[in-house]
């Protein structure tokens, strides 16, 4: 299914919830709506579903204008943050409900049973088919909601932060399962999230939203590695990208704070000599210095271990920097720490915040 947004805008009184958006979703693929809370993801998704009508613009499905059609007039499946299931129905009947509603399917009990069992197996909820939703854990209830949405086989499937209320381990598990389920390409999938990691794991295409504006849309890897602006880079970096002011001339940037020079892997156009902002992702900083690396020195303000990585906040001449170091490291608060940076792994933005230079991609 091909979904096209033409000048979609949403206002509530004097408040602009969505600035004009033009976007044509890649059909039968995953599009991730990435942005912070109140970026406009849910508002845009509700317009796509037909739950709300846009203040301006058109919504086309396979070339047909469906702007005025309600959600009941569209073939859409939606999964919300909350575990929404029919409380009085068993898990089996919850999953089977869209199949029974479909014209002609009501009498084909064998086909319905086969499809329900197939989806239950894929989402690992076969043992719970005879139970009521209230008897399940939060993760199991969300799997039921996902199975029901998949059973509908709608050409458009919308998922509004479906894993946000689950614990870390369950989120990781379900992300992997969803990636495999979506890979079949049976529906055009729109998946809203605040987490850059989730967008990278799901792949497909990513639309970055901020304060109701569509900042960039394209293949997920392309948007991540070549963010169009600092705003996109911030939205697509967790922890936030480190930003340092500097002065550029040809292939060199002089750090504003201590006169240190950064030699770039690629030359900047002469027209962009002058003030720039250097963006450094947390995982571009490391402890061992190699080749042409630049040394950044500071004092440890905070160190926290998350999974197999250690996040270190250090106070430097440039302000606070955050490093994501692979492995478990122990640091004392206040101790001096030297970090290394490969100049080939920095982003450079002009005075307007637009991208001038992206890191050199590593070939595998």
XYZ file of C-alpha atoms in Angstrom:
364
model
C 0.000 0.000 0.000
C 1.308 3.452 -0.941
C 0.562 6.217 1.573
C 1.225 9.811 0.547
C 0.947 12.922 2.728
C 0.532 16.209 0.889
C 0.805 19.380 2.953
C -0.637 17.692 6.051
C -1.002 20.263 8.836
C -2.671 20.045 12.235
C -3.746 22.980 14.371
C -5.761 23.108 17.580
C -6.846 26.690 18.068
C -3.729 28.839 17.822
C -1.423 25.890 18.558
C 0.380 24.222 15.655
C 0.728 20.501 16.356
C 1.995 19.611 12.878
C 3.683 21.988 10.479
C 3.028 21.240 6.770
C 4.334 17.756 5.995
C 4.959 16.238 2.575
C 6.003 12.595 2.681
C 5.494 9.511 0.561
C 5.987 6.354 2.590
C 7.835 3.446 1.051
C 5.135 0.813 0.433
C 5.225 -2.571 2.217
C 8.178 -1.486 4.333
C 8.787 -0.113 7.830
C 8.833 3.642 8.422
C 9.934 4.691 11.896
C 8.645 7.995 13.265
C 11.497 9.082 15.534
C 11.328 12.009 17.919
C 11.094 13.090 21.530
C 7.834 13.217 23.455
C 5.495 15.833 21.904
C 7.431 15.817 18.629
C 4.167 15.126 16.791
C 4.431 11.364 16.266
C 1.062 10.378 17.770
C -0.703 13.338 16.145
C 0.626 12.337 12.722
C -0.259 8.691 13.314
C -3.843 9.558 14.285
C -4.212 11.527 11.048
C -2.826 8.563 9.076
C -5.334 6.247 10.770
C -8.333 8.518 10.228
C -8.897 8.984 13.970
C -8.379 12.731 13.459
C -8.772 14.841 10.346
C -5.930 17.175 9.408
C -6.566 20.933 9.447
C -5.042 21.204 5.982
C -3.616 18.915 3.317
C -4.469 15.614 1.691
C -3.890 11.963 2.547
C -3.714 9.618 -0.439
C -3.814 5.809 -0.374
C -2.725 4.233 -3.650
C -3.576 7.532 -5.322
C -7.074 7.784 -3.808
C -7.905 10.766 -1.599
C -8.995 9.335 1.793
C -8.641 12.574 3.779
C -12.335 12.707 4.672
C -12.697 8.982 5.406
C -13.068 7.918 9.030
C -11.064 5.162 10.676
C -14.023 2.778 10.193
C -13.899 3.400 6.451
C -10.214 2.522 6.240
C -8.477 -0.817 6.534
C -6.004 0.036 9.287
C -4.568 -1.901 12.239
C -3.221 0.028 15.236
C -1.283 -0.955 18.364
C -1.013 1.528 21.231
C 1.347 2.018 24.191
C -1.268 0.569 26.539
C -2.143 -3.120 26.492
C -5.543 -2.783 24.809
C -7.403 -6.089 24.529
C -11.021 -7.185 24.958
C -11.096 -8.060 28.688
C -14.029 -10.503 28.517
C -12.584 -12.512 25.603
C -9.968 -15.216 25.812
C -6.606 -14.665 24.154
C -7.743 -16.927 21.298
C -10.904 -14.873 20.713
C -8.998 -11.583 20.953
C -6.673 -12.652 18.151
C -9.521 -14.197 16.150
C -11.830 -11.150 16.414
C -10.683 -9.351 13.221
C -10.817 -12.656 11.312
C -14.394 -13.284 12.415
C -15.412 -9.772 11.407
C -13.973 -10.150 7.935
C -16.646 -10.898 5.377
C -16.960 -14.594 4.655
C -14.460 -15.673 7.292
C -16.958 -16.201 10.086
C -17.817 -19.721 9.024
C -14.299 -20.861 8.215
C -13.400 -21.977 11.728
C -10.515 -24.188 10.609
C -8.809 -21.310 8.775
C -9.292 -18.986 11.745
C -7.900 -21.546 14.182
C -4.895 -22.149 11.939
C -4.133 -18.413 11.663
C -4.552 -17.784 15.404
C -2.261 -20.703 16.271
C 0.286 -19.529 13.701
C 0.438 -16.001 15.155
C 0.437 -17.271 18.739
C 3.436 -19.447 17.892
C 5.313 -16.553 16.293
C 4.723 -14.367 19.354
C 5.224 -17.174 21.896
C 1.774 -16.996 23.513
C 0.436 -20.479 22.597
C 0.129 -21.598 26.250
C -2.194 -18.665 27.038
C -4.858 -18.996 24.332
C -7.557 -20.056 26.793
C -6.764 -17.366 29.356
C -8.250 -13.890 29.777
C -5.960 -10.867 29.237
C -6.082 -9.953 32.951
C -4.361 -13.251 33.725
C -1.313 -12.311 31.644
C 1.743 -10.168 32.284
C 2.142 -6.812 30.559
C 4.498 -8.255 27.968
C 2.136 -11.125 27.210
C -0.825 -8.738 26.875
C 1.080 -6.598 24.386
C 1.922 -9.716 22.374
C -1.817 -10.461 22.200
C -2.510 -6.927 20.938
C 0.236 -7.333 18.316
C -1.115 -10.726 17.239
C -4.621 -9.270 16.826
C -3.265 -6.420 14.698
C -1.280 -8.856 12.537
C -4.330 -11.101 12.172
C -6.234 -8.257 10.545
C -3.697 -8.247 7.675
C -4.413 -4.576 7.077
C -2.427 -2.879 4.325
C -1.491 -0.140 6.847
C -0.268 -1.068 10.329
C 0.401 1.678 12.880
C 2.306 1.076 16.125
C 2.473 3.953 18.605
C 5.424 3.219 20.918
C 4.123 -0.322 21.526
C 7.045 -1.403 23.718
C 7.447 1.697 25.893
C 5.650 0.208 28.926
C 7.643 -3.034 28.921
C 10.856 -3.718 30.813
C 14.231 -3.620 29.052
C 14.604 -7.363 28.502
C 11.087 -7.730 27.045
C 11.612 -4.743 24.749
C 14.797 -6.292 23.351
C 13.056 -9.609 22.786
C 9.999 -8.117 21.082
C 12.065 -5.794 18.892
C 13.832 -8.783 17.373
C 10.536 -10.593 16.824
C 8.903 -7.549 15.248
C 11.841 -7.032 12.891
C 11.358 -10.584 11.624
C 7.574 -10.218 11.337
C 7.811 -6.933 9.423
C 10.465 -8.314 7.088
C 7.731 -10.266 5.291
C 6.565 -6.979 3.743
C 2.842 -7.809 3.975
C 1.892 -4.300 5.178
C 3.111 -0.730 5.149
C 4.227 -0.357 8.777
C 4.556 2.938 10.661
C 6.291 2.594 14.027
C 6.624 5.523 16.460
C 9.453 5.614 19.004
C 11.565 8.019 21.046
C 14.548 5.654 20.957
C 17.234 5.918 18.240
C 18.382 2.374 19.021
C 14.922 1.054 18.207
C 14.940 2.835 14.842
C 18.343 1.335 13.997
C 17.245 -2.167 14.986
C 14.048 -1.995 12.937
C 15.884 -0.600 9.904
C 13.714 0.340 6.948
C 13.183 4.093 6.679
C 13.102 6.767 9.372
C 11.230 10.080 9.542
C 12.696 12.410 12.172
C 10.149 14.731 13.819
C 10.755 17.634 16.158
C 8.153 20.090 17.492
C 5.711 19.057 14.775
C 8.201 19.453 11.910
C 9.409 16.704 9.591
C 13.178 17.265 9.584
C 14.354 14.372 7.415
C 13.023 11.167 5.833
C 15.061 8.438 4.203
C 16.700 5.028 4.684
C 17.440 4.648 8.396
C 21.198 4.120 8.005
C 21.452 7.153 5.710
C 19.589 9.422 8.142
C 21.725 8.186 11.045
C 25.086 8.614 9.323
C 24.194 11.779 7.380
C 21.792 13.800 9.564
C 20.726 16.887 7.632
C 21.145 19.178 10.634
C 22.099 19.372 14.293
C 18.399 18.972 15.147
C 18.283 15.637 13.305
C 21.575 14.512 14.861
C 20.291 15.302 18.341
C 17.096 13.342 17.760
C 19.079 10.393 16.389
C 21.722 10.201 19.142
C 21.391 8.455 22.488
C 23.158 9.658 24.571
C 22.975 13.139 23.007
C 25.675 14.099 20.520
C 28.573 16.088 21.988
C 28.794 19.535 20.327
C 31.950 21.673 20.305
C 32.392 25.119 18.731
C 35.375 25.711 16.477
C 36.873 27.704 13.598
C 37.336 25.935 10.259
C 39.756 26.544 7.393
C 40.225 23.966 4.643
C 40.901 20.619 6.351
C 41.579 21.976 9.828
C 39.382 23.006 12.724
C 40.759 24.912 15.668
C 38.942 24.155 18.904
C 37.549 27.310 20.419
C 38.562 26.450 23.976
C 42.275 25.630 23.954
C 43.661 26.261 20.475
C 43.907 22.546 19.700
C 43.800 21.666 16.000
C 41.670 18.904 14.495
C 42.795 17.688 11.076
C 39.808 16.342 9.124
C 39.816 13.288 6.870
C 38.064 15.308 4.141
C 38.459 18.964 3.219
C 35.686 21.446 3.859
C 34.686 23.686 0.933
C 36.522 27.059 1.144
C 33.167 28.863 1.279
C 32.548 27.279 4.682
C 35.653 28.583 6.395
C 34.804 30.224 9.704
C 32.657 29.256 12.659
C 31.443 25.639 12.769
C 30.063 23.144 15.263
C 31.732 19.762 15.588
C 29.445 16.884 16.542
C 30.916 13.852 18.275
C 28.819 10.792 19.021
C 29.503 9.240 22.415
C 30.717 5.962 20.894
C 33.332 7.815 18.801
C 35.340 8.521 21.984
C 37.655 5.807 23.280
C 40.496 5.350 25.767
C 43.312 4.115 23.505
C 44.901 6.664 21.192
C 45.788 5.592 17.643
C 47.364 7.220 14.584
C 46.094 10.790 14.099
C 43.727 10.746 17.067
C 43.148 13.942 19.041
C 43.374 13.813 22.834
C 40.556 15.234 24.966
C 41.262 15.556 28.683
C 38.832 16.144 31.514
C 37.673 15.125 34.978
C 35.150 12.356 35.613
C 31.821 13.721 36.839
C 29.722 10.572 36.499
C 30.224 6.985 35.362
C 27.386 4.496 34.915
C 27.313 0.954 33.577
C 24.497 -0.017 31.221
C 24.563 -3.554 29.860
C 27.998 -4.147 28.362
C 28.873 -0.429 28.046
C 30.083 2.259 30.430
C 28.831 5.838 30.014
C 31.272 8.436 31.330
C 30.539 12.150 31.763
C 33.705 14.254 31.863
C 34.202 17.971 32.511
C 36.516 19.465 29.860
C 37.558 22.868 28.512
C 34.692 22.471 26.026
C 32.074 21.740 28.678
C 30.693 18.331 29.591
C 31.319 15.478 27.158
C 29.749 12.008 27.284
C 31.667 8.914 26.177
C 30.206 5.460 25.557
C 33.011 2.989 26.258
C 32.692 -0.677 25.359
C 33.028 -2.962 28.364
C 32.787 -2.390 32.106
C 35.126 0.318 33.437
C 35.570 1.639 36.958
C 36.312 5.331 37.485
C 36.612 7.515 40.567
C 34.725 10.790 40.644
C 37.087 13.691 40.009
C 39.877 11.609 38.474
C 41.586 12.857 35.306
C 40.645 10.970 32.166
C 42.140 11.178 28.698
C 39.958 10.204 25.743
C 40.921 9.731 22.094
C 38.990 10.905 19.034
C 39.550 9.887 15.418
C 39.028 13.084 13.335
C 37.470 10.943 10.589
C 34.537 10.183 12.917
C 33.188 13.699 13.498
C 30.230 15.557 12.038
C 30.710 19.202 11.089
C 27.799 21.670 10.944
C 27.735 25.260 9.673
C 26.525 28.333 11.571
C 22.927 27.535 10.588
C 23.212 24.023 12.004
C 23.218 22.321 8.580
C 25.524 19.385 7.863
C 28.816 20.162 6.094
C 30.736 16.946 6.643
C 29.804 13.459 7.893
C 32.085 10.776 9.363
C 33.896 8.381 7.090
C 31.842 5.176 6.880
C 33.702 2.045 7.940
C 33.795 -0.589 5.193
C 33.039 -4.185 6.237
